[in-house]
Tab-separated table of C-alpha atoms in Angstrom:
chain	number	residue	atom	x	y	z
A	1	MET	CA	32.069	-20.864	15.847
A	2	ARG	CA	29.862	-18.034	14.674
A	3	PRO	CA	32.098	-15.271	13.070
A	4	THR	CA	31.947	-11.860	14.740
A	5	SER	CA	32.052	-8.356	13.434
A	6	ARG	CA	35.644	-8.186	14.734
A	7	ASP	CA	36.587	-11.177	12.585
A	8	VAL	CA	34.904	-9.288	9.535
A	9	ALA	CA	36.977	-6.164	10.385
A	10	ARG	CA	40.066	-8.075	10.681
A	11	ALA	CA	39.589	-9.761	7.244
A	12	ALA	CA	38.626	-6.489	5.490
A	13	GLY	CA	41.543	-4.628	7.258
A	14	VAL	CA	39.091	-1.928	8.790
A	15	SER	CA	37.590	-0.936	12.006
A	16	GLN	CA	34.632	-2.477	13.642
A	17	ALA	CA	32.966	0.728	13.501
A	18	THR	CA	33.281	0.695	9.469
A	19	VAL	CA	32.103	-2.971	9.700
A	20	SER	CA	28.931	-1.584	11.598
A	21	LEU	CA	28.362	1.353	9.237
A	22	VAL	CA	28.636	-0.654	6.241
A	23	LEU	CA	26.457	-3.666	7.253
A	24	GLY	CA	24.075	-1.294	8.807
A	25	GLY	CA	23.436	0.632	5.531
A	26	LYS	CA	24.843	3.927	7.025
A	27	TRP	CA	28.101	4.069	5.003
A	28	HIS	CA	27.166	6.442	2.312
A	29	GLY	CA	29.141	9.642	2.387
A	30	ARG	CA	31.218	8.250	5.225
A	31	VAL	CA	32.957	5.218	3.702
A	32	SER	CA	34.166	4.746	0.206
A	33	GLU	CA	32.345	2.319	-2.182
A	34	ARG	CA	35.590	0.311	-2.469
A	35	THR	CA	35.682	-0.212	1.368
A	36	ALA	CA	32.223	-0.972	1.498
A	37	GLN	CA	32.502	-3.713	-1.090
A	38	THR	CA	35.502	-5.045	0.747
A	39	VAL	CA	33.517	-5.291	3.995
A	40	ARG	CA	30.477	-6.917	2.427
A	41	ALA	CA	32.789	-9.462	0.515
A	42	ALA	CA	34.559	-10.377	3.724
A	43	ALA	CA	31.202	-10.799	5.513
A	44	GLY	CA	30.112	-13.049	2.835
A	45	ASP	CA	33.244	-15.137	2.725
A	46	LEU	CA	33.097	-15.731	6.417
A	47	GLY	CA	29.207	-16.264	6.701
A	48	TYR	CA	28.716	-13.224	8.907
A	49	ARG	CA	25.166	-12.149	9.707
A	50	PRO	CA	24.514	-9.252	12.160
A	51	ASN	CA	23.051	-10.275	15.527
A	52	LEU	CA	19.656	-8.561	14.954
A	53	ALA	CA	18.456	-9.421	18.329
A	54	ALA	CA	21.252	-7.688	20.016
A	55	ARG	CA	20.770	-4.820	17.458
A	56	SER	CA	17.150	-4.377	18.297
A	57	LEU	CA	17.877	-4.137	22.018
A	58	ARG	CA	20.471	-1.179	21.241
A	59	LEU	CA	18.393	0.625	18.731
A	60	GLY	CA	14.772	-0.089	19.810
A	61	ALA	CA	13.875	-1.518	16.735
A	62	THR	CA	13.892	-5.168	15.196
A	63	ARG	CA	14.913	-4.055	11.519
A	64	THR	CA	12.337	-6.408	10.184
A	65	ALA	CA	9.811	-5.696	7.389
A	66	LEU	CA	6.586	-7.645	6.933
A	67	LEU	CA	5.726	-8.350	3.214
A	68	VAL	CA	2.094	-9.105	2.825
A	69	VAL	CA	1.152	-10.946	-0.510
A	70	PRO	CA	-1.896	-12.965	-1.550
A	71	ALA	CA	-0.270	-16.254	-2.151
A	72	LEU	CA	3.297	-17.802	-2.390
A	73	THR	CA	2.309	-20.158	-5.004
A	74	HIS	CA	2.193	-17.351	-7.614
A	75	GLU	CA	5.618	-16.976	-9.320
A	76	TYR	CA	5.189	-13.229	-9.416
A	77	PHE	CA	4.889	-12.665	-5.706
A	78	ALA	CA	7.935	-14.987	-4.976
A	79	ARG	CA	9.979	-12.807	-7.272
A	80	VAL	CA	8.636	-9.702	-5.522
A	81	TYR	CA	9.914	-11.169	-2.203
A	82	THR	CA	13.363	-11.807	-3.823
A	83	GLY	CA	13.855	-8.127	-4.812
A	84	ALA	CA	12.498	-6.808	-1.439
A	85	ALA	CA	14.812	-9.134	0.477
A	86	ARG	CA	17.866	-8.226	-1.618
A	87	VAL	CA	17.473	-4.613	-0.594
A	88	ALA	CA	16.775	-5.343	2.861
A	89	ASP	CA	19.662	-7.615	3.325
A	90	GLU	CA	21.961	-4.694	2.043
A	91	HIS	CA	20.738	-2.588	4.901
A	92	GLY	CA	20.717	-5.129	7.660
A	93	PHE	CA	16.981	-5.811	7.528
A	94	GLY	CA	15.089	-9.114	7.289
A	95	VAL	CA	11.653	-9.651	5.406
A	96	VAL	CA	9.077	-11.742	6.878
A	97	LEU	CA	6.367	-13.033	4.313
A	98	TYR	CA	2.709	-13.133	5.379
A	99	PRO	CA	0.555	-14.776	2.717
A	100	SER	CA	-3.265	-14.411	2.862
A	101	PRO	CA	-4.373	-18.015	3.474
A	102	ALA	CA	-7.350	-17.729	0.975
A	103	GLY	CA	-5.120	-16.575	-1.746
A	104	VAL	CA	-7.143	-13.320	-2.160
A	105	GLY	CA	-9.699	-11.562	0.349
A	106	PRO	CA	-9.700	-11.590	4.034
A	107	ALA	CA	-7.142	-12.890	6.105
A	108	ARG	CA	-6.366	-13.208	9.954
A	109	ASP	CA	-4.925	-10.110	11.321
A	110	PRO	CA	-1.077	-10.710	11.441
A	111	PHE	CA	-0.311	-7.642	13.499
A	112	GLY	CA	-1.768	-7.972	16.865
A	113	SER	CA	0.870	-10.246	18.494
A	114	ALA	CA	3.543	-9.307	16.040
A	115	ARG	CA	3.256	-5.736	15.815
A	116	ALA	CA	6.024	-5.117	18.340
A	117	ALA	CA	8.296	-7.138	16.298
A	118	ILE	CA	7.802	-5.478	13.073
A	119	ASP	CA	9.298	-2.106	11.880
A	120	GLY	CA	7.262	-1.548	8.769
A	121	VAL	CA	4.997	-3.259	6.208
A	122	ILE	CA	4.928	-3.711	2.310
A	123	ALA	CA	1.654	-4.987	1.254
A	124	SER	CA	0.183	-5.966	-2.157
A	125	SER	CA	-3.302	-4.352	-2.728
A	126	MET	CA	-4.448	-8.021	-3.535
A	127	ALA	CA	-4.002	-8.905	0.066
A	128	ALA	CA	-5.426	-5.395	1.464
A	129	ASP	CA	-8.107	-7.229	3.459
A	130	ALA	CA	-5.217	-8.780	5.520
A	131	LEU	CA	-4.307	-5.122	6.639
A	132	SER	CA	-7.498	-4.636	8.634
A	133	GLY	CA	-5.446	-4.527	11.933
A	134	ILE	CA	-2.935	-2.102	10.908
A	135	GLY	CA	-4.811	1.102	11.174
A	136	ASP	CA	-4.156	1.622	14.806
A	137	GLY	CA	-0.632	0.253	14.930
A	138	GLY	CA	1.241	3.328	13.554
A	139	LEU	CA	3.703	1.207	11.378
A	140	PRO	CA	4.993	2.599	8.373
A	141	LEU	CA	3.208	1.081	5.298
A	142	VAL	CA	3.949	1.003	1.492
A	143	MET	CA	1.567	-0.442	-0.945
A	144	LEU	CA	2.321	-2.324	-4.209
A	145	ASP	CA	-0.192	-2.053	-7.164
A	146	SER	CA	-2.450	0.237	-5.448
A	147	ASP	CA	-4.204	3.411	-6.483
A	148	PRO	CA	-1.827	6.198	-6.135
A	149	ASP	CA	-4.622	8.943	-5.996
A	150	VAL	CA	-6.205	7.839	-2.717
A	151	PRO	CA	-6.066	11.237	-0.499
A	152	GLY	CA	-3.752	10.763	2.467
A	153	GLY	CA	-2.916	7.218	1.322
A	154	PRO	CA	0.392	5.570	1.915
A	155	PRO	CA	3.305	5.653	-0.553
A	156	THR	CA	2.809	3.448	-3.557
A	157	VAL	CA	5.014	1.488	-5.955
A	158	ASN	CA	3.087	0.423	-9.006
A	159	LEU	CA	3.583	-1.128	-12.329
A	160	ALA	CA	2.420	0.911	-15.328
A	161	VAL	CA	-0.542	-1.505	-15.653
A	162	ALA	CA	-2.639	0.996	-17.847
A	163	ASP	CA	0.309	1.388	-20.178
A	164	GLY	CA	0.988	-2.352	-20.395
A	165	MET	CA	-2.780	-3.236	-21.182
A	166	ARG	CA	-2.828	-0.433	-23.807
A	167	GLN	CA	0.191	-2.209	-25.383
A	168	ILE	CA	-1.645	-5.372	-25.606
A	169	ALA	CA	-4.872	-3.954	-26.809
A	170	ARG	CA	-3.035	-1.988	-29.597
A	171	HIS	CA	-1.049	-5.154	-30.622
A	172	LEU	CA	-4.218	-7.071	-31.193
A	173	LEU	CA	-5.921	-4.182	-32.824
A	174	GLY	CA	-2.791	-3.591	-35.005
A	175	LEU	CA	-3.110	-7.067	-36.209
A	176	GLY	CA	-6.491	-6.584	-37.422
A	177	HIS	CA	-8.627	-7.890	-34.655
A	178	ARG	CA	-12.007	-6.395	-34.192
A	179	ARG	CA	-13.823	-8.923	-32.201
A	180	ILE	CA	-11.721	-9.182	-29.046
A	181	ALA	CA	-13.070	-10.699	-25.819
A	182	HIS	CA	-11.670	-10.134	-22.325
A	183	ILE	CA	-11.133	-12.773	-19.910
A	184	ALA	CA	-10.971	-10.606	-16.888
A	185	ALA	CA	-9.781	-11.503	-13.295
A	186	ASP	CA	-12.704	-11.840	-10.867
A	187	VAL	CA	-10.851	-9.971	-8.323
A	188	ASP	CA	-11.881	-6.460	-7.220
A	189	THR	CA	-8.615	-4.517	-6.911
A	190	TRP	CA	-7.153	-1.503	-8.374
A	191	THR	CA	-4.817	-3.121	-10.696
A	192	PHE	CA	-7.736	-5.214	-12.472
A	193	ARG	CA	-10.067	-2.353	-12.449
A	194	VAL	CA	-7.506	-0.334	-14.424
A	195	ARG	CA	-7.052	-3.327	-16.959
A	196	THR	CA	-10.837	-3.442	-17.723
A	197	GLU	CA	-11.098	0.296	-17.990
A	198	VAL	CA	-8.259	0.407	-20.531
A	199	VAL	CA	-9.426	-2.432	-22.746
A	200	ASP	CA	-12.799	-0.555	-23.432
A	201	THR	CA	-11.127	2.801	-23.887
A	202	GLU	CA	-8.790	1.358	-26.520
A	203	LEU	CA	-11.592	-0.455	-28.281
A	204	ALA	CA	-13.870	2.649	-28.097
A	205	ALA	CA	-10.972	4.713	-29.597
A	206	ALA	CA	-10.890	2.274	-32.607
A	207	GLY	CA	-14.629	2.718	-33.170
A	208	LEU	CA	-15.515	-0.741	-31.533
A	209	PRO	CA	-18.090	-1.465	-28.709
A	210	PRO	CA	-16.830	-2.613	-25.384
A	211	ALA	CA	-15.208	-6.068	-25.038
A	212	ALA	CA	-17.451	-9.163	-24.618
A	213	ARG	CA	-16.214	-9.976	-21.148
A	214	GLN	CA	-16.147	-13.222	-19.069
A	215	ARG	CA	-14.812	-13.241	-15.584
A	216	SER	CA	-12.396	-15.844	-14.362
A	217	GLY	CA	-10.702	-16.817	-11.106
A	218	LEU	CA	-6.830	-16.765	-10.949
A	219	ASP	CA	-6.409	-20.278	-12.028
A	220	VAL	CA	-6.440	-22.513	-15.258
A	221	ALA	CA	-9.691	-24.262	-14.617
A	222	THR	CA	-12.075	-21.311	-14.338
A	223	ALA	CA	-10.174	-19.511	-17.015
A	224	ARG	CA	-10.638	-22.547	-19.365
A	225	ASP	CA	-14.412	-22.299	-18.658
A	226	ALA	CA	-14.455	-18.589	-19.141
A	227	ALA	CA	-12.874	-18.952	-22.562
A	228	VAL	CA	-15.229	-21.614	-23.581
A	229	ARG	CA	-18.072	-19.267	-22.599
A	230	ALA	CA	-16.641	-16.327	-24.653
A	231	LEU	CA	-15.922	-18.542	-27.673
A	232	SER	CA	-19.435	-20.248	-27.719
A	233	ALA	CA	-21.437	-17.205	-26.983
A	234	PRO	CA	-24.098	-16.364	-29.484
A	235	GLY	CA	-22.889	-14.145	-32.531
A	236	PRO	CA	-19.727	-13.985	-34.300
A	237	ARG	CA	-16.917	-15.816	-32.656
A	238	PRO	CA	-14.102	-13.677	-31.027
A	239	THR	CA	-11.054	-13.729	-33.020
A	240	ALA	CA	-8.760	-12.731	-29.964
A	241	LEU	CA	-8.888	-13.533	-26.279
A	242	LEU	CA	-7.115	-10.774	-24.137
A	243	CYS	CA	-6.502	-12.122	-20.683
A	244	ASP	CA	-5.684	-10.373	-17.407
A	245	GLY	CA	-2.719	-12.686	-16.576
A	246	ASP	CA	-0.747	-15.562	-18.010
A	247	ILE	CA	-2.358	-18.251	-15.764
A	248	ILE	CA	-5.781	-17.046	-17.199
A	249	ALA	CA	-4.229	-17.262	-20.731
A	250	ALA	CA	-2.911	-20.702	-20.137
A	251	GLY	CA	-6.622	-21.692	-19.302
A	252	ALA	CA	-7.947	-19.760	-22.340
A	253	CYS	CA	-5.645	-21.788	-24.524
A	254	LYS	CA	-7.074	-25.075	-23.137
A	255	GLY	CA	-10.571	-23.721	-23.606
A	256	ALA	CA	-9.900	-23.013	-27.322
A	257	ARG	CA	-8.383	-26.411	-27.894
A	258	ALA	CA	-11.457	-27.980	-26.194
A	259	LEU	CA	-13.566	-26.435	-28.874
A	260	GLY	CA	-11.329	-27.739	-31.554
A	261	LEU	CA	-9.672	-24.394	-32.231
A	262	ARG	CA	-5.985	-23.515	-32.902
A	263	VAL	CA	-4.002	-20.903	-31.272
A	264	PRO	CA	-3.287	-18.568	-33.071
A	265	ASP	CA	-4.656	-19.814	-36.329
A	266	ASP	CA	-8.313	-19.689	-35.253
A	267	VAL	CA	-7.945	-17.456	-32.226
A	268	SER	CA	-5.291	-15.401	-30.657
A	269	VAL	CA	-4.481	-15.317	-27.045
A	270	SER	CA	-2.579	-12.910	-25.051
A	271	GLY	CA	-1.467	-12.676	-21.372
A	272	PHE	CA	-0.117	-10.442	-18.742
A	273	ASP	CA	2.854	-11.269	-16.503
A	274	ASP	CA	5.558	-13.047	-18.380
A	275	LEU	CA	5.769	-15.674	-15.886
A	276	SER	CA	8.004	-18.833	-16.926
A	277	LEU	CA	4.861	-20.524	-17.980
A	278	ALA	CA	4.549	-17.922	-20.842
A	279	SER	CA	7.486	-19.506	-22.750
A	280	ALA	CA	6.550	-23.024	-21.717
A	281	LEU	CA	3.271	-22.938	-23.766
A	282	ASP	CA	3.169	-24.041	-27.176
A	283	PRO	CA	2.785	-21.547	-28.904
A	284	GLU	CA	4.660	-19.265	-26.639
A	285	LEU	CA	2.488	-16.685	-25.160
A	286	THR	CA	2.414	-12.994	-26.212
A	287	THR	CA	2.366	-11.125	-22.888
A	288	VAL	CA	3.583	-7.991	-20.990
A	289	ARG	CA	6.661	-8.444	-18.735
A	290	LEU	CA	6.227	-7.227	-15.192
A	291	PRO	CA	9.639	-6.223	-13.327
A	292	ALA	CA	8.656	-8.091	-10.288
A	293	GLU	CA	11.962	-8.176	-8.494
A	294	ALA	CA	12.257	-4.532	-9.207
A	295	ILE	CA	8.822	-3.654	-7.641
A	296	GLY	CA	10.143	-5.517	-4.571
A	297	GLU	CA	13.331	-3.728	-4.691
A	298	ARG	CA	11.461	-0.337	-4.868
A	299	GLY	CA	9.031	-1.274	-2.245
A	300	MET	CA	11.499	-1.980	0.264
A	301	GLY	CA	13.505	1.058	-0.743
A	302	ALA	CA	10.451	3.240	0.026
A	303	LEU	CA	9.869	1.563	3.248
A	304	LEU	CA	13.461	2.372	4.225
A	305	ASP	CA	12.738	6.079	3.395
A	306	LEU	CA	9.700	6.210	5.537
A	307	LEU	CA	11.776	4.583	8.533
A	308	ALA	CA	14.544	7.000	8.086
A	309	GLY	CA	12.035	9.957	7.857
A	310	ARG	CA	12.716	10.682	4.094
A	311	PRO	CA	9.751	11.348	1.711
A	312	ALA	CA	8.726	8.302	-0.308
A	313	PRO	CA	7.186	9.678	-3.616
A	314	ALA	CA	4.803	7.457	-5.778
A	315	VAL	CA	6.843	5.076	-8.124
A	316	GLU	CA	5.523	3.567	-11.346
A	317	LEU	CA	7.664	1.064	-13.266
A	318	PRO	CA	7.306	0.569	-17.016
A	319	LEU	CA	6.206	-2.502	-18.634
A	320	THR	CA	7.248	-4.266	-21.745
A	321	LEU	CA	5.161	-6.027	-24.474
A	322	LEU	CA	6.525	-9.413	-25.774
A	323	ALA	CA	4.942	-10.316	-29.010
A	324	ARG	CA	5.179	-14.128	-29.347
A	325	ALA	CA	3.526	-16.820	-31.412
A	326	SER	CA	0.155	-16.844	-29.604
A	327	THR	CA	-0.901	-13.938	-31.392
A	328	ALA	CA	-1.561	-13.420	-35.297
A	329	PRO	CA	-3.707	-11.613	-37.757
A	330	PRO	CA	-7.434	-12.936	-37.524
A	331	PRO	CA	-8.553	-15.720	-39.874
């Protein structure tokens, strides 16, 4: 038999009203932290879940958020979902995932038939084309990895992408590299445009010309081909490949090996993400760690603020350089 809020109240030694406050995320300032923990523990032990259908009839809301991402096959977005779902669960919300079928770019409008069943949307800028139907829906929207300076735009929760790329570029320059090729993601979104701008700015500050740049898809095969082109181009060979992501960097390592080059003895390779892949590669990949779960948590928090009528200021989360064995001084 499915446990009820009365069962939770009895197990926690509190009233049903207190259970409702705690599991509905409205206990702050009305119930002590200790009591809230007791109620949550009792609910967890009993396997209790609020009846969201009944609650939506009472409140006129479904307490459901839509998370729009480009793909579920990318570890980063799976971790974003984990963070968003954790915060949502603490406030009695559910999170529905909507991946863009093509990975990036246009997708079917998921809002027409589902709009009435959704309270708000959290969306990656890489899946922005999937939002074409949201304009007239009036749904609260929070954007992830999106330009925070768009006039009148929605609240944004971003990674400090510019600083992360700056750390990577300065790491390679500090090792002595002066011939740096940029294996850039062939995706026209704010986050990748920023990376390109920072790379060229940092090289210019070091008195160097813009990076030799090869475009790559977000997959190993096209990244391998892009690295081969960069390393085989006329003129002095690059001593470092600065890649827009860890998957691209994995392809770049394959491209270097295909040409008989060793990483990092002949060419250094850096990534950007710190996926599980980064420490599985040999040598382990120098990269920038992205707090994926934290961006999901903050995105859901911003959406909850919007739904409660509170301001949701722009957020930027810091990134951390992880210098590993794939980068070394140039030969």
